[in-house]
Short mmCIF file of C-alpha atoms in Angstrom, two decimals:
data_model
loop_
_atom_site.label_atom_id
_atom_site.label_comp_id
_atom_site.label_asym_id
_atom_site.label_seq_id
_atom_site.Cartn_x
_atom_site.Cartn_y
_atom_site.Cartn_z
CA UNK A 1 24.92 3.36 4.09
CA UNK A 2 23.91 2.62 7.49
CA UNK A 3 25.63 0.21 9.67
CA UNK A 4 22.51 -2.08 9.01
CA UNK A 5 22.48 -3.25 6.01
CA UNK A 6 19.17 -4.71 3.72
CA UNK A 7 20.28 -8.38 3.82
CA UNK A 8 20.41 -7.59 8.13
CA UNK A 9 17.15 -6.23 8.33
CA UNK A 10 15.38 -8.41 5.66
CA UNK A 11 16.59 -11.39 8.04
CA UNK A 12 15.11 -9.38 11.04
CA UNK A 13 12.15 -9.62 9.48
CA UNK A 14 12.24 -12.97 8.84
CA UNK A 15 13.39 -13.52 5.02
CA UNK A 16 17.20 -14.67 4.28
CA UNK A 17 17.87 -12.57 0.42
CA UNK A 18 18.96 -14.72 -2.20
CA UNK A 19 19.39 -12.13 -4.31
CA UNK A 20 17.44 -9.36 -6.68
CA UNK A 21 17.81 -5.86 -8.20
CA UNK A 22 16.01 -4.73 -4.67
CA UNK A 23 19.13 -6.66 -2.81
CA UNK A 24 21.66 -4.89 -4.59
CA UNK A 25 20.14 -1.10 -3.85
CA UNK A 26 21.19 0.96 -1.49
CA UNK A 27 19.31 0.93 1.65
CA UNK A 28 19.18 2.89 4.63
CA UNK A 29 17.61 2.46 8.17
CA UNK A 30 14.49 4.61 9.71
CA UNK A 31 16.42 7.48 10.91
CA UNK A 32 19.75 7.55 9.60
CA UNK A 33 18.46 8.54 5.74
CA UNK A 34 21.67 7.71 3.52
CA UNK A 35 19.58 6.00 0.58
CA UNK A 36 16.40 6.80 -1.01
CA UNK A 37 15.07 3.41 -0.06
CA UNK A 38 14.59 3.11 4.03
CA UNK A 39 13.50 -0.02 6.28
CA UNK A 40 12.09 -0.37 9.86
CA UNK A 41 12.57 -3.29 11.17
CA UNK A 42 11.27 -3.87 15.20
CA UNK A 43 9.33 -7.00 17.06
CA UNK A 44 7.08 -9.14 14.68
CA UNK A 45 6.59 -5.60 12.02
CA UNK A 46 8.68 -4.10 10.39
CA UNK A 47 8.35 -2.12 6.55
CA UNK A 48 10.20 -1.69 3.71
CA UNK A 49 10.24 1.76 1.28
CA UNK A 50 11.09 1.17 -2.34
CA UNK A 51 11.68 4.40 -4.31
CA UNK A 52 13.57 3.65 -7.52
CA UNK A 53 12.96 6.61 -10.04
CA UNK A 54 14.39 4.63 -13.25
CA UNK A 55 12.87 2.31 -15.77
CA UNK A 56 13.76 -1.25 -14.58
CA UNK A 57 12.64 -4.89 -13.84
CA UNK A 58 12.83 -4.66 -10.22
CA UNK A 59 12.95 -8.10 -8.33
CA UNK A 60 13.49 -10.19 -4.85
CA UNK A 61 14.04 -13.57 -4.06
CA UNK A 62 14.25 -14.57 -0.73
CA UNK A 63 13.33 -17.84 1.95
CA UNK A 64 11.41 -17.29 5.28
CA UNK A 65 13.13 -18.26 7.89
CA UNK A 66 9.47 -17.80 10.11
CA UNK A 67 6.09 -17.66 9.11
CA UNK A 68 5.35 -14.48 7.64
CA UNK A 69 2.94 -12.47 6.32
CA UNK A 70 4.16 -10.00 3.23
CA UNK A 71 1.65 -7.30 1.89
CA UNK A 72 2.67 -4.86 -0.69
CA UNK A 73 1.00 -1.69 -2.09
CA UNK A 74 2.28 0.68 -5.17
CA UNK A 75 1.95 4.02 -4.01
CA UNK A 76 2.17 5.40 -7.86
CA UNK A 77 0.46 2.52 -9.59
CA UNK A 78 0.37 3.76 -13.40
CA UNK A 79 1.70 1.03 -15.54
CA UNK A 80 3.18 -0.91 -12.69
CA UNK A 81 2.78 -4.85 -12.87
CA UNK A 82 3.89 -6.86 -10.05
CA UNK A 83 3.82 -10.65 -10.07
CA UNK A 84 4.54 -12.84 -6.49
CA UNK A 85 5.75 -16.14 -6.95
CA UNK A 86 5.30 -19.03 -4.35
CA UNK A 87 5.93 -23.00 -4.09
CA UNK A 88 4.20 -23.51 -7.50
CA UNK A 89 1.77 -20.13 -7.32
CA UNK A 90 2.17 -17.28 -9.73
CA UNK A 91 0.23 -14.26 -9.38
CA UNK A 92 -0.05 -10.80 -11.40
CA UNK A 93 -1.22 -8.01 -9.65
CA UNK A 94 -1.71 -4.74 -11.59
CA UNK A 95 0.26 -1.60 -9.21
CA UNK A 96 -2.84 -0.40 -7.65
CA UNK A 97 -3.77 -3.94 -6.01
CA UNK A 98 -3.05 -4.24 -2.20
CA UNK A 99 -1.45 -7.60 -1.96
CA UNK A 100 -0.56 -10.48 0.43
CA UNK A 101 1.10 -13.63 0.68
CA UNK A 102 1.34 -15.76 3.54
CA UNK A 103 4.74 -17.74 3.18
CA UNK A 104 5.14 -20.78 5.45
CA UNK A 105 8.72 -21.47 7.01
CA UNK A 106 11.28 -22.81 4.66
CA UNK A 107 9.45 -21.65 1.43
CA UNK A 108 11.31 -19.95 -1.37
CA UNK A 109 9.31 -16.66 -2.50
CA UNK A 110 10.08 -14.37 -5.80
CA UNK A 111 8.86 -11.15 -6.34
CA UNK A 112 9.10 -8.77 -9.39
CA UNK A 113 7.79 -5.80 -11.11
CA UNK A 114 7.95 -4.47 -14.17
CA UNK A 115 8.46 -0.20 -13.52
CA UNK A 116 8.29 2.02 -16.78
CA UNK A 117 8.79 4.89 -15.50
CA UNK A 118 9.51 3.79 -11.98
CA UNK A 119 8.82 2.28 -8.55
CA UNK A 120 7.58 3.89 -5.05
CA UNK A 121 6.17 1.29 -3.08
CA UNK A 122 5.59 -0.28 0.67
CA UNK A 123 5.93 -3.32 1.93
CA UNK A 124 4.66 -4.72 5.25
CA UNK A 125 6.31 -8.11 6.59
CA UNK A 126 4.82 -9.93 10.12
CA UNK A 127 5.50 -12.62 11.87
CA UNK A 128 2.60 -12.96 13.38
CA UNK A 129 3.63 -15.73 15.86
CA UNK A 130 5.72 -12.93 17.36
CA UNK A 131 3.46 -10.03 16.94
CA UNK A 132 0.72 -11.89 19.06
CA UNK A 133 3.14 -12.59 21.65
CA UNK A 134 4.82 -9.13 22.06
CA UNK A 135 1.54 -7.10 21.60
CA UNK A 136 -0.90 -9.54 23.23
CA UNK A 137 -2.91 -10.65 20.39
CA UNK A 138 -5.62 -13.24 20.96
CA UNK A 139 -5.83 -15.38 18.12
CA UNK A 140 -9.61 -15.50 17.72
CA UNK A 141 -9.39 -12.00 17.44
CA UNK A 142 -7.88 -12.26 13.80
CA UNK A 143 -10.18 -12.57 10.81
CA UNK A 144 -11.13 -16.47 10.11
CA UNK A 145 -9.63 -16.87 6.47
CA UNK A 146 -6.04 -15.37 8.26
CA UNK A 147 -6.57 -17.87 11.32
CA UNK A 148 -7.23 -20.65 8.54
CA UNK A 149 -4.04 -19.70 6.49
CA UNK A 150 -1.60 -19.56 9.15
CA UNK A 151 -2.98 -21.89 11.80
CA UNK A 152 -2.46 -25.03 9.14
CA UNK A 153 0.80 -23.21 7.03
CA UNK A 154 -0.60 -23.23 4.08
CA UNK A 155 0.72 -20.90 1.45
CA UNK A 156 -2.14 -18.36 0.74
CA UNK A 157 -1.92 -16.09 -2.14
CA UNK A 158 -4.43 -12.38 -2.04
CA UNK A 159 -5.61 -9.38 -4.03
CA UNK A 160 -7.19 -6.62 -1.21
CA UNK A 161 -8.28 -2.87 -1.39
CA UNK A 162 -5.55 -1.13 -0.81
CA UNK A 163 -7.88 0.91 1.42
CA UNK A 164 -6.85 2.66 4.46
CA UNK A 165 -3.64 0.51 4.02
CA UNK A 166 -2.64 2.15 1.34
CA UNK A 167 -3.32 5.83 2.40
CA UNK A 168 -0.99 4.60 5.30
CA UNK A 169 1.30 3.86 2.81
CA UNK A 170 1.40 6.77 1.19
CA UNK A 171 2.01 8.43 4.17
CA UNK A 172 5.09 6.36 4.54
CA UNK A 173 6.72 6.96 0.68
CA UNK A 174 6.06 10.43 1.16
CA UNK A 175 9.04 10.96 3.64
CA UNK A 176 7.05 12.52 6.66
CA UNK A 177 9.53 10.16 9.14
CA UNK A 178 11.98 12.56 8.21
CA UNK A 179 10.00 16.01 9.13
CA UNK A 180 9.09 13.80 12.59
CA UNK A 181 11.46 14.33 15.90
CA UNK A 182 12.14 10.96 16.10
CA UNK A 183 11.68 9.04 12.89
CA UNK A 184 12.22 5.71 14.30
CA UNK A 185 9.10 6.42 16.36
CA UNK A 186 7.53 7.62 12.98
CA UNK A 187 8.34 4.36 11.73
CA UNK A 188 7.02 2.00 14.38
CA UNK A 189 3.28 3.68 15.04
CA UNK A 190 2.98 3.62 11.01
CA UNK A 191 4.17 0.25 10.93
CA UNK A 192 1.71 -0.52 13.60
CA UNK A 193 -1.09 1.46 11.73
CA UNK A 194 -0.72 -0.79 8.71
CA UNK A 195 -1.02 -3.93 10.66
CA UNK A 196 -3.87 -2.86 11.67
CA UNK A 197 -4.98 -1.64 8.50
CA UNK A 198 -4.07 -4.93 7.00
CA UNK A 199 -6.30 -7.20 9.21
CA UNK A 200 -9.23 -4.25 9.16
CA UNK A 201 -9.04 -5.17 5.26
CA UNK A 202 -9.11 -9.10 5.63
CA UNK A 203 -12.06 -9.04 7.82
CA UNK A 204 -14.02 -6.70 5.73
CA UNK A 205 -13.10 -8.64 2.97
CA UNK A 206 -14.12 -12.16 4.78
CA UNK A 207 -17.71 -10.26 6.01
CA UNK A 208 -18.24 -8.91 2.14
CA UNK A 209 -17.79 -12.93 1.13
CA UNK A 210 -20.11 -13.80 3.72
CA UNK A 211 -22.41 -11.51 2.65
CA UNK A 212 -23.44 -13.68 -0.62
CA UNK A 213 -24.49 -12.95 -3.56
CA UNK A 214 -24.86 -9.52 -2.76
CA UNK A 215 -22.00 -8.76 -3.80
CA UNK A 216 -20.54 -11.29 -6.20
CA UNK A 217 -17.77 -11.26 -9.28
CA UNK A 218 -19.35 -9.53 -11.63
CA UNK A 219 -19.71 -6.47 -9.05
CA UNK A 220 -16.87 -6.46 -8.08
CA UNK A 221 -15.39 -6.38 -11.76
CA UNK A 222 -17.78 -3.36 -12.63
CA UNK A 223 -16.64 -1.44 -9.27
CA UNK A 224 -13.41 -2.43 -11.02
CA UNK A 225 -13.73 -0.80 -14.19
CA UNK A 226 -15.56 2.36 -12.22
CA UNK A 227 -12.76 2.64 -10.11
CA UNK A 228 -9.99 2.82 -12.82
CA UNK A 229 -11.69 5.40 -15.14
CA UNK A 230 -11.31 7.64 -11.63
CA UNK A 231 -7.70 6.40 -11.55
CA UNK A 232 -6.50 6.99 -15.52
CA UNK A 233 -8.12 10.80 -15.09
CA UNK A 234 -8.67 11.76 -11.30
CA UNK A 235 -8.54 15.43 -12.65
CA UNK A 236 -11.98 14.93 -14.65
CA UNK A 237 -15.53 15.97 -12.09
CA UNK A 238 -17.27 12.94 -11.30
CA UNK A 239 -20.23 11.91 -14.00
CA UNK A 240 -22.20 9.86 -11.53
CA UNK A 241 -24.71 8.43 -14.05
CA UNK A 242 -21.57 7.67 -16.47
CA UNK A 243 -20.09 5.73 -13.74
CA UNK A 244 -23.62 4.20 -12.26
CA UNK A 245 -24.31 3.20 -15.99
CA UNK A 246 -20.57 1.37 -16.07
CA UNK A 247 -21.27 -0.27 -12.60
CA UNK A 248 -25.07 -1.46 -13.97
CA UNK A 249 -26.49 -0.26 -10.95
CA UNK A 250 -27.96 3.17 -10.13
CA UNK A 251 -26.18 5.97 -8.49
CA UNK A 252 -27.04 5.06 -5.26
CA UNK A 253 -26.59 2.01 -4.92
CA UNK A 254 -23.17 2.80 -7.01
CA UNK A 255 -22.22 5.53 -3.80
CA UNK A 256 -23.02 2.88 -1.29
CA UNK A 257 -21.67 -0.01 -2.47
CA UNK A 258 -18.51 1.55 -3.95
CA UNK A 259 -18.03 2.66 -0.04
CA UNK A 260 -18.29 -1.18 1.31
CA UNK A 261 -15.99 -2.58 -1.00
CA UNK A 262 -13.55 0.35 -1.07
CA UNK A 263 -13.77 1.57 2.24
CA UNK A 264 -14.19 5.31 0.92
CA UNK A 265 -16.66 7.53 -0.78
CA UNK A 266 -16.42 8.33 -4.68
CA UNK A 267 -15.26 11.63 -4.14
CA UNK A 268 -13.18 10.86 -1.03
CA UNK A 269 -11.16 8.44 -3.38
CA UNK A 270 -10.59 10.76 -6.03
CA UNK A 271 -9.92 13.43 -3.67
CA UNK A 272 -7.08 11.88 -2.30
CA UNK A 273 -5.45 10.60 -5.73
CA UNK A 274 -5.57 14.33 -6.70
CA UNK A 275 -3.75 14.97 -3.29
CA UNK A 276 -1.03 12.16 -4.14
CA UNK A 277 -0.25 14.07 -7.53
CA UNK A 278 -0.18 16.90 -5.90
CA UNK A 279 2.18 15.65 -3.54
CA UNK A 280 4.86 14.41 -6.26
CA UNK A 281 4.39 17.72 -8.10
CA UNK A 282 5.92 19.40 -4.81
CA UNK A 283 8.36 16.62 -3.73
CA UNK A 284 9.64 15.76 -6.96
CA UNK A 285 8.88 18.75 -9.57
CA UNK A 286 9.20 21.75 -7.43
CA UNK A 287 6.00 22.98 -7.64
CA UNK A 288 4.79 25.48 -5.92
CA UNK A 289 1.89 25.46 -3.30
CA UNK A 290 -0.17 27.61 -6.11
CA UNK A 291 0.61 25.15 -8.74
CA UNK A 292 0.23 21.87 -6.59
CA UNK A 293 -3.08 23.08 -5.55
CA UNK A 294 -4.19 23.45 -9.69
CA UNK A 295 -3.29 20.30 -9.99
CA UNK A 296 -5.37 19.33 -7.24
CA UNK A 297 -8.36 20.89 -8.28
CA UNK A 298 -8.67 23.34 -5.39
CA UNK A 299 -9.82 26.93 -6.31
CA UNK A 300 -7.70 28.46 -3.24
CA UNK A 301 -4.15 27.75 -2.07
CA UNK A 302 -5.80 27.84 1.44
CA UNK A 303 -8.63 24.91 0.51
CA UNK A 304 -5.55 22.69 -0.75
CA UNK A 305 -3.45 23.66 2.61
CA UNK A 306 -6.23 22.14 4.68
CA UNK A 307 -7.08 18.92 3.07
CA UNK A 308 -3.66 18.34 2.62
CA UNK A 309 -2.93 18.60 5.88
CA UNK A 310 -5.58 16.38 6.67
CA UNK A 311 -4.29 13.72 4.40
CA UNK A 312 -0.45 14.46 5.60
CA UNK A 313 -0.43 15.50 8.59
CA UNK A 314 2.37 18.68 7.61
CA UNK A 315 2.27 22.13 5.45
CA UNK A 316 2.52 21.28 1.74
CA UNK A 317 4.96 24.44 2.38
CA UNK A 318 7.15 22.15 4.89
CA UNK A 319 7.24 19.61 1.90
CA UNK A 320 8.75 21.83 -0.84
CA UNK A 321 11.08 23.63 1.17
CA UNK A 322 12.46 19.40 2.54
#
């Protein structure tokens, strides 16, 4: 273990453990990779890496000792259920829901999931208050509804796109801080790049409410559906009328709306799920670059090599032989 341990860092971040499955793993810091779960903790950010490969109720129960914002993402969402659990708020989030609470100083905050097969996920905590003040953030430049939440400390409970947030993420769980020459550096500009991911997401989100009934609940339920038929079989070519015809819209407006909600193209977002199975394949089965880029989809080793670079930023080669 590192000579940091969780309970240290959680109350870094501004959360005293009272005790969970998660509190009783073994942890290691950014840099000095012991464990297979790793935290950063620095100024106002910091992130936490879950990777528990076993079938388990996974849990944390902790009280903010600041006001802080937690968002969490599954980075393999299949059959993952997390539920958050606030003051006298309870909510379920299936794994491939971006979520975040707000949690007001002093108040007692629960968090579970329920892993078949499982758990690789992120989790971003801020305090704000000290973000602001280290990074020179102007509060009017924060999306209203987060200016609402925390200027009167009231607990506030959300389901987001996971987004670019949680291709950050995925980033993150796939272990790139340790091909980086200084992973605590790694650490921080990621950290950094989901902060800014996060907000990004709010303020879309508070424009798309603005917008009306444009885009009301039942879209956003269709878009729902349309998105997890792409999820449940990523490997399957796009049938755009299929999907327009789920949506009840046509296939254009499917494309663009699909794109304001999300934040990415049809293809884009299926593109990249293939890339994330492709991924475990060679961290986790051994596959090789050949086999990875089947999986994939890609008719050439060297077509998978690129866009996976472009997603990762390293060699799917540099991955197998970690």
């Amino acid at each position: 273990m590192s000579e940091v341990s969780f309970e240290c860092a959680l109350g870094d971040a501004g959360l005293l453990g009272r005790g969970g499955t998660l509190a009783d793993a073994e942890w290691s810091r950014a840099g000095k990779r012991l464990a297979e779960n790793v935290f950063w903790v620095g100024t106002g950010i910091s992130v936490f890496v879950v990777n528990r490969t076993t079938s388990s109720e996974i849990g944390l129960e902790a009280v903010a000792s600041r006001d802080v914002i937690v968002s969490s993402v599954v980075v393999d969402p299949s059959e993952v259920r997390t539920n958050f659990d606030v003051r006298d708020r309870q909510v379920g989030a299936d794994g491939s829901d971006l979520t975040m609470v707000f949690i007001p100083r002093h108040e007692c905050f629960k968090f579970s999931a329920q892993a078949p097969t499982g758990l690789r996920a992120v989790t971003l905590v801020i305090d704000l208050a000290a973000l602001m003040t280290t990074r020179g953030v102007c509060a009017d430049a924060l999306p209203l509804s987060l200016r609402n939440a925390t200027g009167a400390r009231e607990l506030a409970i959300d389901k987001l796109v996971p987004g670019q947030f949680g291709r950050i993420a995925l980033e993150i769980a796939a272990d790139r801080g340790n091909f980086a020459g200084i992973p605590e550096l790694f650490y921080e500009a990621k950290t950094l790049e989901l902060t800014s991911a996060l907000i990004d997401e709010i303020a879309r989100r508070d424009a798309l409410s603005a917008d009306g009934p444009r885009i009301g609940l039942q879209v956003f339920e269709r878009l729902q559906d349309v998105k997890e038929i792409i999820d449940k079989a990523p490997h399957r070519l796009l049938d755009i009328d299929a999907l327009a015809r789920v949506a009840g819209m046509n296939r254009t407006k499917l494309r663009l709306v699909f794109r304001q909600v999300y934040g990415t193209t049809l293809s884009a977002y299926r593109s990249a799920l293939l890339l994330q199975r492709a991924d475990l394949a060679l961290r986790d089965a051994g596959a090789s670059v050949t086999q990875a880029a089947r999986q994939a989809g890609y008719a050439t080793a060297s077509g998978f090599i690129a866009a996976y670079r472009r997603q990762y930023g390293s060699s799917p080669g540099k991955v197998r032989r970690h």
